[in-house]
XYZ file of C-alpha atoms in Angstrom:
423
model
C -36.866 -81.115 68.603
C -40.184 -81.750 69.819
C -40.109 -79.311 72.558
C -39.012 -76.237 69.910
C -41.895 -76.845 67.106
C -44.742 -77.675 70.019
C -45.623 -74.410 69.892
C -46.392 -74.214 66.412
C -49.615 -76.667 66.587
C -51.377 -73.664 68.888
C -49.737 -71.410 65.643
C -50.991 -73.380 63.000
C -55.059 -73.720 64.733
C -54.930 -69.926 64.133
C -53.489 -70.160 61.096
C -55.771 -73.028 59.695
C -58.787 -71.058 61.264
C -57.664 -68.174 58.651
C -57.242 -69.923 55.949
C -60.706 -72.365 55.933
C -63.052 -69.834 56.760
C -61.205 -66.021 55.565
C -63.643 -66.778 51.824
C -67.049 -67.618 53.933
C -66.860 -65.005 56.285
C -66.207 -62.346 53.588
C -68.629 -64.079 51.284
C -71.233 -63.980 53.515
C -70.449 -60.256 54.852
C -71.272 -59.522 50.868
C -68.400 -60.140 48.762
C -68.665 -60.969 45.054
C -67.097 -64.600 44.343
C -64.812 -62.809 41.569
C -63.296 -60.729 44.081
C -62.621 -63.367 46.534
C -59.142 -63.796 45.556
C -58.547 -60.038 46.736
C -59.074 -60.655 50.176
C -56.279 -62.840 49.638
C -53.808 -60.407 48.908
C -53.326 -59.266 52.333
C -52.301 -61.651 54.106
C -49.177 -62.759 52.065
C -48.446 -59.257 51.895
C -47.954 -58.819 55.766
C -46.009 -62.027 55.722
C -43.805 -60.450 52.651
C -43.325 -56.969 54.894
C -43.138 -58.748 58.488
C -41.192 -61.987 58.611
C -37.562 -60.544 57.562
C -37.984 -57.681 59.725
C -38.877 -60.636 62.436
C -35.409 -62.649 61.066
C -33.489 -60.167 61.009
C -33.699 -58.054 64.066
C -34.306 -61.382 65.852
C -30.692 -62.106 64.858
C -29.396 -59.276 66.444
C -31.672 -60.273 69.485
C -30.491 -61.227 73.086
C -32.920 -61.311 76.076
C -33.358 -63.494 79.088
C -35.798 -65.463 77.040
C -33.697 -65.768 74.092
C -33.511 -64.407 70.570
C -36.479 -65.739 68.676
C -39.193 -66.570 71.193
C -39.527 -63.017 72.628
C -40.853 -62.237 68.743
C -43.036 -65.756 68.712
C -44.681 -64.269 72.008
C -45.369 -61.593 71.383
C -47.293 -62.112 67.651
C -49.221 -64.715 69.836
C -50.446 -62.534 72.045
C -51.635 -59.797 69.261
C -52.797 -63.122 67.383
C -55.534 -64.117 70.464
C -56.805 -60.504 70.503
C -57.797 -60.103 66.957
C -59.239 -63.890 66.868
C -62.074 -63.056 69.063
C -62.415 -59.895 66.803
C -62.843 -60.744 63.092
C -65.350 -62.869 63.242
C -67.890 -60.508 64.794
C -67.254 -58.125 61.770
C -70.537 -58.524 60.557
C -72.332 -58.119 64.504
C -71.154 -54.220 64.720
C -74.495 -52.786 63.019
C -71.778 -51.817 60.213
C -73.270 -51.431 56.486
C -71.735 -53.511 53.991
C -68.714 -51.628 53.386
C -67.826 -51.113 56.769
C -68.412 -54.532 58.010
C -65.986 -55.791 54.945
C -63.223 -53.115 55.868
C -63.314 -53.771 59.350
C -62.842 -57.308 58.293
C -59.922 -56.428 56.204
C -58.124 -53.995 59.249
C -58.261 -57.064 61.328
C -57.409 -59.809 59.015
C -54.024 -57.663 58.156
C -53.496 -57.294 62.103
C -53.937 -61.384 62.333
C -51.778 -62.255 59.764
C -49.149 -59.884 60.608
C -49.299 -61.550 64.341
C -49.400 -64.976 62.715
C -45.889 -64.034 61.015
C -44.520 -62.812 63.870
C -45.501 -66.151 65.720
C -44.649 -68.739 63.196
C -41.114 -67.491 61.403
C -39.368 -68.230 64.900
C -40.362 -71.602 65.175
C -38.348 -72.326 61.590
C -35.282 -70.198 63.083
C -35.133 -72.282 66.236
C -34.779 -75.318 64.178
C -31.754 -73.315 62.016
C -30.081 -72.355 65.262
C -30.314 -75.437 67.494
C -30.348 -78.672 65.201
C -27.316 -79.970 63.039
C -27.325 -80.360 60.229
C -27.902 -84.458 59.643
C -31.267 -83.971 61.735
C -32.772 -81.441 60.388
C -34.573 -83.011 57.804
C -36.404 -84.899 60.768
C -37.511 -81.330 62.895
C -38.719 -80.032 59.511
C -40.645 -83.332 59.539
C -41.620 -83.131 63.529
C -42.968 -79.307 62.544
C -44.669 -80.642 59.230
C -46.281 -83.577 61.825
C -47.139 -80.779 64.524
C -48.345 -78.252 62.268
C -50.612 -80.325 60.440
C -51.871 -81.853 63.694
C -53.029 -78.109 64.576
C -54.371 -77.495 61.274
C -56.786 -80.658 61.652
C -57.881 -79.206 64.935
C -58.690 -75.975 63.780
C -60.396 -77.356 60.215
C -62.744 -79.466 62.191
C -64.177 -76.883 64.608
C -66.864 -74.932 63.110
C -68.073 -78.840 62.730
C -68.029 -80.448 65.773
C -69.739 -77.459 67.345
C -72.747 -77.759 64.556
C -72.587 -81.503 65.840
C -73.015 -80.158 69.529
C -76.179 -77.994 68.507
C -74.447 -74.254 68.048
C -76.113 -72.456 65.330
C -74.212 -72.660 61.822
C -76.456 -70.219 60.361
C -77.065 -66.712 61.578
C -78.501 -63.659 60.129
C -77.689 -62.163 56.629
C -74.353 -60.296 57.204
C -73.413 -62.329 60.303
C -71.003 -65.468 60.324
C -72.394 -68.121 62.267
C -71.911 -69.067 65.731
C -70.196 -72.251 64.706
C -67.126 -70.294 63.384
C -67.268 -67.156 65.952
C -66.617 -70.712 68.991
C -63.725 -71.817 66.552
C -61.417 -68.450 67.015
C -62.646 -68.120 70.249
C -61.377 -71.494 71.644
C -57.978 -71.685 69.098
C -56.843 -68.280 70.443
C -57.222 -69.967 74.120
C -55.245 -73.242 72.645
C -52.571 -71.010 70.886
C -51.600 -69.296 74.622
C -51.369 -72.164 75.989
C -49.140 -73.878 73.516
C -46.609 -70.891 72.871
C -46.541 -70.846 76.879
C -45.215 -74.649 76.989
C -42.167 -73.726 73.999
C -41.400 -70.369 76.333
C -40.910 -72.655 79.142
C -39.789 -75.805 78.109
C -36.833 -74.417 75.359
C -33.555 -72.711 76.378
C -31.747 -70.632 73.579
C -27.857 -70.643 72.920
C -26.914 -67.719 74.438
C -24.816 -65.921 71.888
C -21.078 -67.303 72.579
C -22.544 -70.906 72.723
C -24.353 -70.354 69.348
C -21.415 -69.073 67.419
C -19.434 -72.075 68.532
C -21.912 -73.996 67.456
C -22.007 -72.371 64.086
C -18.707 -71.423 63.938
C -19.067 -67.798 63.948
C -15.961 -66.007 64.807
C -17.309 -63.436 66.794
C -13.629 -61.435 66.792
C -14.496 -60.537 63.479
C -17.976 -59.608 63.855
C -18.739 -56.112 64.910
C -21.630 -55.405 67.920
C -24.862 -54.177 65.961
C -23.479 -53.953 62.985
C -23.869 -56.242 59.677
C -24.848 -56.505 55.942
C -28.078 -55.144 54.973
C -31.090 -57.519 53.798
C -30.524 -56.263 50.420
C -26.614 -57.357 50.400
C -27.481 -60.223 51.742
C -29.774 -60.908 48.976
C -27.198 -60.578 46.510
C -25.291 -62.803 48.692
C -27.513 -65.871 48.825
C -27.107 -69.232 47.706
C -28.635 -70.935 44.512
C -30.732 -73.224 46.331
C -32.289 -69.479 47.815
C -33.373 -68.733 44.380
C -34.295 -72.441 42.588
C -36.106 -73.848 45.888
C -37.870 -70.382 45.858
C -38.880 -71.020 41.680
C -40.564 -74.231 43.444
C -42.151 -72.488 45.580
C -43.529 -70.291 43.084
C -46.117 -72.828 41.934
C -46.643 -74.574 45.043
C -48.210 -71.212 46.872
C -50.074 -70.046 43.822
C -51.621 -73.614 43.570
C -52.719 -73.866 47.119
C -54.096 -69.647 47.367
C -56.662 -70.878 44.653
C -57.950 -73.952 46.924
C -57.842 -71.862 50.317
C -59.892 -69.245 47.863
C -62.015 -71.542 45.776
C -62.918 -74.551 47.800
C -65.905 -73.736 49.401
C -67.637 -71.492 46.496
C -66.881 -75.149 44.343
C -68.123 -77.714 46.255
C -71.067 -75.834 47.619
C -71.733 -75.596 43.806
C -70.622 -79.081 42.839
C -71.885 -81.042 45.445
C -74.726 -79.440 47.153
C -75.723 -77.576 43.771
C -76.168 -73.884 45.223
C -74.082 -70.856 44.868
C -76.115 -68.513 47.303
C -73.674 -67.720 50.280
C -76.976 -67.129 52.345
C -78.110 -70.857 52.158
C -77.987 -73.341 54.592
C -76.647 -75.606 51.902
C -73.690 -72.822 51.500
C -73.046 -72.613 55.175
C -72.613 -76.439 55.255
C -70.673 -76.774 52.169
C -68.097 -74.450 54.408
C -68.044 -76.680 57.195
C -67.416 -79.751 55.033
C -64.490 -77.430 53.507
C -62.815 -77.716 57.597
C -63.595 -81.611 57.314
C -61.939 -81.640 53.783
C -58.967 -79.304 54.948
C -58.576 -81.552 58.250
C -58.569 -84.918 55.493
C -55.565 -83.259 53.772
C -53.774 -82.489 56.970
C -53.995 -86.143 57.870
C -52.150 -86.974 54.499
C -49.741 -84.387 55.014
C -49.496 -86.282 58.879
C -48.758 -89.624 57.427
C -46.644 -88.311 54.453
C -44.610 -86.358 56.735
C -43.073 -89.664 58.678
C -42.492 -90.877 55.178
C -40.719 -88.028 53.960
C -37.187 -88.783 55.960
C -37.217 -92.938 54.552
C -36.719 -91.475 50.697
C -33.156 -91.701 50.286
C -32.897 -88.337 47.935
C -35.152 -85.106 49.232
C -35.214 -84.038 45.686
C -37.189 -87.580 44.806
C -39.424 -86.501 47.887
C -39.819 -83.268 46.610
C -40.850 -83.922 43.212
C -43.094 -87.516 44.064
C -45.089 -85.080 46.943
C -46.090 -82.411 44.420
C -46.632 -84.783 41.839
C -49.311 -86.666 44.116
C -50.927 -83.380 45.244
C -51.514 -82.839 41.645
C -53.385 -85.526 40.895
C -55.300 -84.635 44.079
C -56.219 -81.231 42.703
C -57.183 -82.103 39.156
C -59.517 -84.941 40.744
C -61.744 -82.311 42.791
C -62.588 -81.257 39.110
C -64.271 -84.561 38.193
C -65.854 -85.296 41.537
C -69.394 -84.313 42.750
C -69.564 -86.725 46.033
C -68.629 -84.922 49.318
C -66.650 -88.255 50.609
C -64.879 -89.579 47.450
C -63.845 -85.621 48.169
C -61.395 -87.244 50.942
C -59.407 -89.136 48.148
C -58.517 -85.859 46.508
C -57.382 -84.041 49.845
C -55.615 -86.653 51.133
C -53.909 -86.903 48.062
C -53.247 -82.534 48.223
C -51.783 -83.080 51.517
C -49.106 -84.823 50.484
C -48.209 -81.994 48.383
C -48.635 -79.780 51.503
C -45.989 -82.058 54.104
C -43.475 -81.418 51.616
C -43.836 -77.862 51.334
C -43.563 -77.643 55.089
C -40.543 -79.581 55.261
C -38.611 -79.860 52.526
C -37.448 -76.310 51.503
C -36.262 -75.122 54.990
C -34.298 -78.327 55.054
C -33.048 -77.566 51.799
C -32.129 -73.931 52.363
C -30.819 -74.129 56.184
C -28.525 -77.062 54.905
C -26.861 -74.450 52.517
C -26.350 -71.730 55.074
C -24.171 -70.761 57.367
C -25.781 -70.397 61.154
C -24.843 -66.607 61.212
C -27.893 -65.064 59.035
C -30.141 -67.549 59.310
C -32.990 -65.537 60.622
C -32.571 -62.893 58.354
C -32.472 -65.739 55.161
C -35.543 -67.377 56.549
C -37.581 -64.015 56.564
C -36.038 -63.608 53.094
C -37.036 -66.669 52.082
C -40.537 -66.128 53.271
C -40.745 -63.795 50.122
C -41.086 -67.447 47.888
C -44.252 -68.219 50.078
C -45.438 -64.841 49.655
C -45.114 -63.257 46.504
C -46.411 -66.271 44.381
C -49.633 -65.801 46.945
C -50.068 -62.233 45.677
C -49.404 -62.819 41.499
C -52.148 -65.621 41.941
C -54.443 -63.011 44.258
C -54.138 -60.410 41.858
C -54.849 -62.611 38.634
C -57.177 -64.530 40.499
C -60.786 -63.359 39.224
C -58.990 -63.208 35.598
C -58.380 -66.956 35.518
C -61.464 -67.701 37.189
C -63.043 -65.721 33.919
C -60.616 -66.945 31.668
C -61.466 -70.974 32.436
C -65.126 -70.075 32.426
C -66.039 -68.909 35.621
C -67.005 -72.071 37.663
C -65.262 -72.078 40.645
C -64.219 -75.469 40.819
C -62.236 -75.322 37.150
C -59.505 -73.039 39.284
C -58.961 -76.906 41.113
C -57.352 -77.677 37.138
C -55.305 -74.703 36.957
C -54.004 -75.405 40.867
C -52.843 -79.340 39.359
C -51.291 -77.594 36.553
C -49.407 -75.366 38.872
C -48.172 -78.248 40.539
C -46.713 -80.264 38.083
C -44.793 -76.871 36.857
C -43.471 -76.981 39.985
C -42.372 -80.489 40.098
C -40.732 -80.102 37.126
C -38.947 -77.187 38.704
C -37.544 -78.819 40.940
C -34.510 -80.284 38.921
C -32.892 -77.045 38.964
C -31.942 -77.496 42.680
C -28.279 -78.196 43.449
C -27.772 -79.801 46.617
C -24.598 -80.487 48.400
């Protein structure tokens, strides 16, 4: 179990890396704070087009490498290119505009990758783990994912701690965060290299015993559609996916807002060419790496509660408290309280829904379900995207009020929750 999630903390430094810095570096290429939240829309999109192509032609996949880590390869290696990439958008000589849509082409190219990369990891756990340990992978991934995630928040940090410049000309993002993609696309290689090597697929006979596929029955290259399959899916598809609704909305307005709030809140300045700017966004990676230390510890507790539903709805209740307390706090370390507390909310989300969904499958569409089911994750990111700037008007235009309407989201979602049926 550990051997087919290891990959994912080399994933997850990329992914983290994206997530923490994606509003500085297109706040300080020129981007209005209202728009922010449209730079967002992208990358859920590519994650809504790419990961059930991924899932599903990955299930009709067979190489010498397997089914699934051919795909996670190759996104990896696409994934290390564009890292050392975006953030020199702003070194090209480009004007504005250009700098900003260069920005753009190569944030879609690294989130598509990303996709690519990641969805496999949550298929290998569908294909090779039964059913009673599941819950636990979902929890080593949520523990290995989060681990990479710390890394990758607390990089453009320790390198202003070893003397590399964290403030560079207007237009330009600072050294700090250029060494961060640079050395997490070397770490990502590496990683994906050691779950290419060290896991062995089913090869397909094995796997449909394992499943209990009769494969008599099942014609060569030929299946039901996404779309059929859709119709097709089970209710915990839909009501783990209304949960999932809130969740992603709730945690696309912190990845947005976080650092335009607290650079406001705490070190009182909303110019993105400040040094007081640039070092509110490196105390947004120590924040970030805070909550993926709660979401660490949570995850080993996850497995002791005796119902996943009581998991479910405790985790998102704590990370709501956590976001509504950002509101009412202008000290950069009682900060760590409220992320710790959001992290909880974010080992849950890792872990619990796959273990939900995979338990109600059958092993032979997993992939394609789990690309499917990447939609939930998605789509919720782009309705909160698109309405983002509108709420941030609509609750009075300080940045850190959109922390409020993230607890709210939350509790909706913890409240959603009852309408999963397990068996």
């Amino acid at each position: 179990m550990w051997n087919i999630s290891f990959g994912f903390f080399g994933v997850q430094i990329a992914y983290s890396l994206q997530s923490a810095n994606i509003s500085r570096i297109f706040a300080t290429l020129g981007a209005d704070p209202h728009d922010l939240s449209f730079f967002w829309i992208l990358p859920p999109l590519m994650g809504l087009i790419v990961q059930p192509l991924v899932g599903k032609y990955s299930d009709r996949t067979w190489t010498r490498l397997g089914r699934r880590i051919p795909y996670l390869f190759l996104g990896s290696v696409i994934a290390i290119l564009v890292m050392c990439m975006l953030p020199n958008a702003g070194n090209f000589g480009l004007a504005v505009s250009g700098a900003m849509l260069f920005g753009l082409v190569s944030l879609m190219f690294l989130d598509t990758s990303i996709n690519v990369a990641m969805q496999p990891f949550k298929m290998l756990v569908g294909d090779m783990v039964g059913e009673n340990q599941k819950a636990q992978a979902y929890s080593i991934q949520s523990f290995l994912c989060n681990a990479g995630s710390l890394v990758g928040y607390l990089f453009p940090i320790m390198f202003a701690w070893f003397g590399i410049a964290n403030i560079a000309p207007e237009g330009q993002v600072p050294d700090t965060v250029k060494y961060a993609f640079y050395i997490g696309a070397a770490i990502l290689i590496l990683c994906v290299l050691f779950t290419t090597f060290k896991v062995k697929e089913m090869p397909p006979k094995e796997y449909a015993e394992f499943h209990g596929i009769d494969l008599s029955k099942k014609e060569e290259g030929k299946g039901p559609g996404m779309f059929e399959l859709l119709k097709k899916a089970p209710s915990t598809f839909w009501t783990v996916g209304l949960v999932q609704f809130f969740c992603w909305a709730a945690f696309l307005y912190m990845w947005t807002y976080t650092n335009g709030a607290i650079a406001d809140t705490v070190w009182g300045t909303t110019d993105v060419a400040s040094e007081g700017y640039q070092t509110a966004g490196n105390w947004v990676g120590i924040l970030f790496a805070v909550q993926a230390i709660g979401s660490v510890l949570w995850a080993l507790m996850i497995p002791k509660f005796k119902s996943i539903k009581t998991a479910y709805v405790v985790s998102l209740l704590i990370g709501a408290v956590g976001f509504a307390s950002v509101f009412f706090i202008h000290d950069q370390y009682l900060l760590f309280i409220s992320f710790l507390l959001i992290g909880v909310a974010w080992a849950a989300m890792l872990a619990v829904p796959f273990t939900l969904l995979t338990n109600s499958l059958s092993g032979e569409h997993i992939g394609t379900y789990l690309g499917l089911f990447n939609g939930t994750i998605c789509l919720p990111q782009i309705a909160a995207a698109a309405c983002g700037g509108l709420v941030l008007k609509m609750v009075g235009g300080a940045q850190v009020s959109m922390f409020l309407v993230a607890g709210v989201l939350l509790v909706l979602g913890a409240a959603a929750v009852r309408f999963v049926k397990t068996k």
